[in-house]
Tab-separated table of C-alpha atoms in Angstrom:
chain	number	residue	atom	x	y	z
A	12	UNK	CA	0.000	0.000	0.000
A	13	UNK	CA	1.426	3.381	-0.988
A	14	UNK	CA	0.299	6.766	0.230
A	15	UNK	CA	-0.437	9.571	-2.221
A	16	UNK	CA	2.380	12.064	-2.527
A	17	UNK	CA	1.439	15.691	-2.086
A	18	UNK	CA	2.134	18.057	-4.937
A	19	UNK	CA	5.608	19.571	-4.907
A	20	UNK	CA	4.249	22.646	-6.697
A	21	UNK	CA	1.539	23.425	-4.103
A	22	UNK	CA	2.261	25.511	-1.018
A	23	UNK	CA	3.639	23.291	1.751
A	24	UNK	CA	1.481	22.535	4.762
A	25	UNK	CA	4.552	22.917	6.998
A	26	UNK	CA	7.777	24.850	6.437
A	27	UNK	CA	10.668	24.715	8.898
A	28	UNK	CA	13.301	27.306	7.999
A	29	UNK	CA	16.762	27.408	9.627
A	30	UNK	CA	15.397	26.541	13.086
A	31	UNK	CA	17.608	26.409	16.186
A	32	UNK	CA	16.576	25.137	19.604
A	33	UNK	CA	18.814	25.733	22.624
A	34	UNK	CA	17.926	24.181	25.962
A	35	UNK	CA	19.069	26.214	28.987
A	36	UNK	CA	21.811	24.738	31.125
A	37	UNK	CA	21.266	23.499	34.656
A	38	UNK	CA	22.422	26.341	36.862
A	39	UNK	CA	22.502	30.085	36.189
A	40	UNK	CA	26.019	30.034	34.693
A	41	UNK	CA	25.720	26.720	32.873
A	42	UNK	CA	26.033	26.778	29.105
A	43	UNK	CA	22.931	25.851	27.142
A	44	UNK	CA	22.673	22.754	24.963
A	45	UNK	CA	21.953	23.323	21.277
A	46	UNK	CA	19.522	20.572	20.292
A	47	UNK	CA	18.793	21.845	16.764
A	48	UNK	CA	21.115	23.671	14.374
A	49	UNK	CA	19.704	25.443	11.294
A	50	UNK	CA	17.154	22.720	10.513
A	51	UNK	CA	15.008	23.177	7.398
A	52	UNK	CA	12.346	20.984	5.751
A	53	UNK	CA	8.851	21.144	4.309
A	54	UNK	CA	5.830	18.826	4.258
A	55	UNK	CA	3.038	18.837	1.659
A	56	UNK	CA	-0.589	17.715	1.735
A	57	UNK	CA	-0.967	13.901	1.718
A	58	UNK	CA	2.804	13.498	2.131
A	59	UNK	CA	4.823	11.748	4.807
A	60	UNK	CA	8.226	13.202	5.614
A	61	UNK	CA	10.244	10.866	7.818
A	62	UNK	CA	12.934	11.881	10.292
A	63	UNK	CA	15.382	9.178	11.306
A	64	UNK	CA	18.411	9.192	13.569
A	65	UNK	CA	19.838	7.833	16.776
A	66	UNK	CA	18.606	8.793	20.231
A	67	UNK	CA	19.656	12.381	20.951
A	68	UNK	CA	19.883	13.332	17.279
A	69	UNK	CA	17.263	16.075	17.679
A	70	UNK	CA	14.412	14.505	15.722
A	71	UNK	CA	11.914	14.538	18.601
A	72	UNK	CA	12.973	18.071	19.535
A	73	UNK	CA	12.061	19.169	16.009
A	74	UNK	CA	8.633	17.566	16.385
A	75	UNK	CA	8.144	19.310	19.733
A	76	UNK	CA	9.186	22.641	18.203
A	77	UNK	CA	6.558	22.214	15.456
A	78	UNK	CA	3.962	21.449	18.156
A	79	UNK	CA	5.022	24.481	20.184
A	80	UNK	CA	6.173	22.379	23.134
A	81	UNK	CA	9.687	23.862	23.066
A	82	UNK	CA	10.626	27.429	22.049
A	83	UNK	CA	12.857	28.055	19.056
A	84	UNK	CA	15.991	30.175	19.433
A	85	UNK	CA	16.260	31.150	15.755
A	86	UNK	CA	14.553	30.500	12.439
A	87	UNK	CA	10.906	30.301	11.431
A	88	UNK	CA	8.131	27.680	11.430
A	89	UNK	CA	5.249	28.320	9.030
A	90	UNK	CA	1.985	26.417	8.840
A	91	UNK	CA	-0.108	26.893	5.702
A	92	UNK	CA	1.897	30.031	4.981
A	93	UNK	CA	1.447	31.629	8.428
A	94	UNK	CA	4.317	32.146	10.858
A	95	UNK	CA	3.595	30.090	13.994
A	96	UNK	CA	7.039	30.409	15.570
A	97	UNK	CA	6.830	30.669	19.348
A	98	UNK	CA	3.100	31.356	19.464
A	99	UNK	CA	1.490	31.584	22.897
A	100	UNK	CA	-0.293	28.631	24.501
A	101	UNK	CA	-3.677	30.235	23.832
A	102	UNK	CA	-2.806	30.692	20.153
A	103	UNK	CA	-1.584	27.095	19.973
A	104	UNK	CA	-4.843	25.840	21.457
A	105	UNK	CA	-6.678	27.607	18.641
A	106	UNK	CA	-4.588	25.558	16.178
A	107	UNK	CA	-5.420	22.207	17.790
A	108	UNK	CA	-7.853	21.327	15.032
A	109	UNK	CA	-5.094	21.773	12.428
A	110	UNK	CA	-2.022	20.176	14.043
A	111	UNK	CA	-2.232	16.988	16.117
A	112	UNK	CA	0.239	14.485	17.544
A	113	UNK	CA	0.522	10.722	18.073
A	114	UNK	CA	3.040	9.873	20.802
A	115	UNK	CA	4.948	6.650	21.426
A	116	UNK	CA	2.725	5.706	24.378
A	117	UNK	CA	-0.692	7.405	24.322
A	118	UNK	CA	-1.760	5.576	27.488
A	119	UNK	CA	-0.122	8.195	29.716
A	120	UNK	CA	-2.302	10.896	28.135
A	121	UNK	CA	-5.572	9.021	28.759
A	122	UNK	CA	-7.582	9.623	31.914
A	123	UNK	CA	-7.830	6.048	33.312
A	124	UNK	CA	-11.182	6.830	34.940
A	125	UNK	CA	-12.817	7.944	31.663
A	126	UNK	CA	-14.248	5.653	29.034
A	127	UNK	CA	-12.691	5.934	25.578
A	128	UNK	CA	-15.823	7.483	24.081
A	129	UNK	CA	-15.622	10.318	26.607
A	130	UNK	CA	-11.872	10.745	26.056
A	131	UNK	CA	-12.374	11.142	22.305
A	132	UNK	CA	-15.478	13.312	22.611
A	133	UNK	CA	-13.701	15.809	24.866
A	134	UNK	CA	-11.768	17.728	22.151
A	135	UNK	CA	-14.799	17.746	19.844
A	136	UNK	CA	-17.114	19.148	22.512
A	137	UNK	CA	-14.406	21.641	23.475
A	138	UNK	CA	-14.500	22.879	19.890
A	139	UNK	CA	-18.240	23.425	19.960
A	140	UNK	CA	-19.502	20.132	18.521
A	141	UNK	CA	-22.809	19.025	20.129
A	142	UNK	CA	-22.416	15.862	22.213
A	143	UNK	CA	-24.716	13.721	20.083
A	144	UNK	CA	-22.780	14.668	16.960
A	145	UNK	CA	-19.467	14.132	18.800
A	146	UNK	CA	-20.500	10.620	19.881
A	147	UNK	CA	-21.485	9.728	16.302
A	148	UNK	CA	-18.151	11.071	15.037
A	149	UNK	CA	-16.210	9.082	17.661
A	150	UNK	CA	-17.974	5.838	16.763
A	151	UNK	CA	-17.092	6.405	13.105
A	152	UNK	CA	-13.448	7.050	14.054
A	153	UNK	CA	-13.228	3.895	16.151
A	154	UNK	CA	-14.584	1.928	13.217
A	155	UNK	CA	-12.035	3.568	10.903
A	156	UNK	CA	-9.158	2.474	13.157
A	157	UNK	CA	-10.580	-1.051	13.229
A	158	UNK	CA	-11.604	-1.277	16.878
A	159	UNK	CA	-14.632	-3.249	18.177
A	160	UNK	CA	-18.068	-1.611	18.192
A	161	UNK	CA	-18.086	-1.525	22.029
A	162	UNK	CA	-14.620	0.059	22.308
A	163	UNK	CA	-16.016	3.462	23.220
A	164	UNK	CA	-17.655	2.093	26.381
A	165	UNK	CA	-14.447	0.553	27.688
A	166	UNK	CA	-11.577	2.003	29.748
A	167	UNK	CA	-7.973	2.558	28.529
A	168	UNK	CA	-6.631	-0.259	30.720
A	169	UNK	CA	-8.782	-2.772	28.856
A	170	UNK	CA	-6.847	-2.391	25.599
A	171	UNK	CA	-3.550	-3.781	24.327
A	172	UNK	CA	-0.664	-1.527	23.323
A	173	UNK	CA	-1.558	-1.718	19.644
A	174	UNK	CA	-5.225	-0.966	20.340
A	175	UNK	CA	-4.277	2.016	22.514
A	176	UNK	CA	-2.110	3.318	19.702
A	177	UNK	CA	-5.088	3.079	17.347
A	178	UNK	CA	-7.155	5.008	19.888
A	179	UNK	CA	-4.390	7.639	19.911
A	180	UNK	CA	-4.637	7.865	16.124
A	181	UNK	CA	-8.425	8.199	16.347
A	182	UNK	CA	-8.034	11.036	18.833
A	183	UNK	CA	-5.534	12.777	16.555
A	184	UNK	CA	-7.983	12.483	13.634
A	185	UNK	CA	-11.034	13.613	15.610
A	186	UNK	CA	-10.630	17.298	14.733
A	187	UNK	CA	-9.755	16.525	11.100
A	188	UNK	CA	-6.233	18.002	11.215
A	189	UNK	CA	-4.097	18.992	8.263
A	190	UNK	CA	-0.861	17.740	9.876
A	191	UNK	CA	-0.089	15.008	12.412
A	192	UNK	CA	3.298	14.744	14.100
A	193	UNK	CA	3.944	11.031	14.701
A	194	UNK	CA	6.683	10.734	17.344
A	195	UNK	CA	7.913	7.106	17.494
A	196	UNK	CA	4.312	5.856	17.158
A	197	UNK	CA	5.169	2.154	16.723
A	198	UNK	CA	8.503	1.712	18.513
A	199	UNK	CA	6.886	0.107	21.584
A	200	UNK	CA	4.874	-2.423	19.520
A	201	UNK	CA	5.744	-5.899	18.287
A	202	UNK	CA	6.429	-6.319	14.565
A	203	UNK	CA	3.030	-7.688	13.570
A	204	UNK	CA	1.224	-4.892	15.439
A	205	UNK	CA	3.613	-2.329	13.936
A	206	UNK	CA	2.584	-3.445	10.456
A	207	UNK	CA	-1.116	-3.092	11.306
A	208	UNK	CA	-0.678	0.444	12.695
A	209	UNK	CA	1.551	1.590	9.810
A	210	UNK	CA	-0.883	0.292	7.195
A	211	UNK	CA	-3.687	2.024	9.070
A	212	UNK	CA	-1.812	5.349	8.980
A	213	UNK	CA	-1.233	4.992	5.239
A	214	UNK	CA	-4.867	4.074	4.605
A	215	UNK	CA	-6.087	7.082	6.597
A	216	UNK	CA	-3.724	9.363	4.695
A	217	UNK	CA	-5.066	8.095	1.375
A	218	UNK	CA	-8.604	8.694	2.588
A	219	UNK	CA	-8.176	12.115	4.221
A	220	UNK	CA	-5.090	13.716	2.656
A	221	UNK	CA	-3.538	14.369	6.074
A	222	UNK	CA	0.212	15.114	6.118
A	223	UNK	CA	2.579	13.320	8.510
A	224	UNK	CA	5.874	14.361	10.050
A	225	UNK	CA	6.960	10.848	10.991
A	226	UNK	CA	9.741	10.503	13.587
A	227	UNK	CA	11.487	7.183	14.211
A	228	UNK	CA	14.861	5.633	14.986
A	229	UNK	CA	13.962	2.659	12.750
A	230	UNK	CA	15.159	3.108	9.164
A	231	UNK	CA	12.977	0.260	7.883
A	232	UNK	CA	9.828	1.836	9.349
A	233	UNK	CA	10.708	5.246	7.926
A	234	UNK	CA	11.387	3.695	4.515
A	235	UNK	CA	7.978	1.981	4.546
A	236	UNK	CA	6.038	5.081	5.598
A	237	UNK	CA	7.759	8.027	3.948
A	238	UNK	CA	7.820	9.804	0.628
A	239	UNK	CA	10.870	11.852	1.637
A	240	UNK	CA	13.336	11.251	4.455
A	241	UNK	CA	15.620	13.463	6.511
A	242	UNK	CA	18.517	11.913	8.421
A	243	UNK	CA	19.447	13.685	11.645
A	244	UNK	CA	22.529	13.627	13.832
A	245	UNK	CA	23.856	16.151	16.357
A	246	UNK	CA	20.842	18.405	15.821
A	247	UNK	CA	21.256	18.718	12.058
A	248	UNK	CA	19.678	17.206	8.962
A	249	UNK	CA	22.673	15.841	7.089
A	250	UNK	CA	20.809	14.117	4.249
A	251	UNK	CA	17.362	14.761	2.798
A	252	UNK	CA	15.621	13.419	-0.272
A	253	UNK	CA	13.289	10.771	-1.723
A	254	UNK	CA	12.814	7.842	0.642
A	255	UNK	CA	13.874	5.248	-1.935
A	256	UNK	CA	17.177	7.049	-2.504
A	257	UNK	CA	18.071	7.979	1.069
A	258	UNK	CA	17.223	4.542	2.480
A	259	UNK	CA	18.896	2.458	-0.227
A	260	UNK	CA	21.718	4.538	-1.771
A	261	UNK	CA	22.666	7.205	0.783
A	262	UNK	CA	25.603	9.513	0.128
A	263	UNK	CA	26.459	10.483	3.725
A	264	UNK	CA	28.706	8.068	5.697
A	265	UNK	CA	26.457	8.397	8.774
A	266	UNK	CA	23.387	7.326	6.770
A	267	UNK	CA	25.367	4.489	5.224
A	268	UNK	CA	26.217	3.236	8.720
A	269	UNK	CA	22.562	3.471	9.748
A	270	UNK	CA	21.605	1.422	6.697
A	271	UNK	CA	24.247	-1.227	7.365
A	272	UNK	CA	23.167	-1.463	11.005
A	273	UNK	CA	19.520	-2.037	10.072
A	274	UNK	CA	18.660	-5.753	10.560
A	275	UNK	CA	17.442	-7.994	7.729
A	276	UNK	CA	15.612	-11.335	7.937
A	277	UNK	CA	18.268	-13.398	6.118
A	278	UNK	CA	20.998	-14.503	8.606
A	279	UNK	CA	23.706	-14.665	5.914
A	280	UNK	CA	22.864	-11.236	4.556
A	281	UNK	CA	22.742	-9.927	8.120
A	282	UNK	CA	26.229	-11.328	8.792
A	283	UNK	CA	27.555	-9.649	5.648
A	284	UNK	CA	25.901	-6.353	6.575
A	285	UNK	CA	27.311	-6.541	10.105
A	286	UNK	CA	30.812	-7.112	8.738
A	287	UNK	CA	30.381	-4.214	6.317
A	288	UNK	CA	29.085	-2.031	9.167
A	289	UNK	CA	32.059	-2.881	11.375
A	290	UNK	CA	34.456	-2.149	8.489
A	291	UNK	CA	32.739	1.198	7.821
A	292	UNK	CA	32.852	2.111	11.504
A	293	UNK	CA	36.585	1.409	11.710
A	294	UNK	CA	37.327	3.262	8.468
């Protein structure tokens, strides 16, 4: 299954232009830590742009900057042509219907004492949707993410990890956003459940035209999901281009090492890749 690529000629949904993020140091004289350095990318309608890199590379910080969860120190972030850099919390709340997020573990963001139907209705009602209409919308969403008909009347603790992730996706889709930031959405799931959730994301993109900024440490997952891929290390995007090119014939040594380190199912091929990876690392 392949998602529909957004038009390169249309105005991007998201533009990140030369963005820096510097976290303050611990202590009044401590030097700050620069998590992002002059990062630029764009995302179009119905397109998935993947960000891949090791832990600490800055990929999640970029997602948080787009969501307004961390302030930028330099550069600009534009959404549908409007500058949203460092907007206030109130202004960000007004944008909730346009930009949503799916985290690695949505369970921590669910109220354990609320049934799923109520959890998903909350943002709709908060945006002025009558409860009856909100309930009907939630039931449609739960069906779209392939959950049982009675899922809305159950509590978060009654679902598996993969089911909770699908509930997280349903919540992200509830307000019909233009962009969803997916921050390691399948890294905590087993391989078979990963495949189900990834195919679901692609199917929903084909149906709705939503754009994804897809963040993962797993090169294989990013290859499967993305139209274009950015490789991050030390707070910078060092390689960016079509997914097929970046994930199969990268030009940067760091990306080449990531590719060689990615496991494959064939033991002999894996042994050869490991030897090539070790040789590249020592070179």
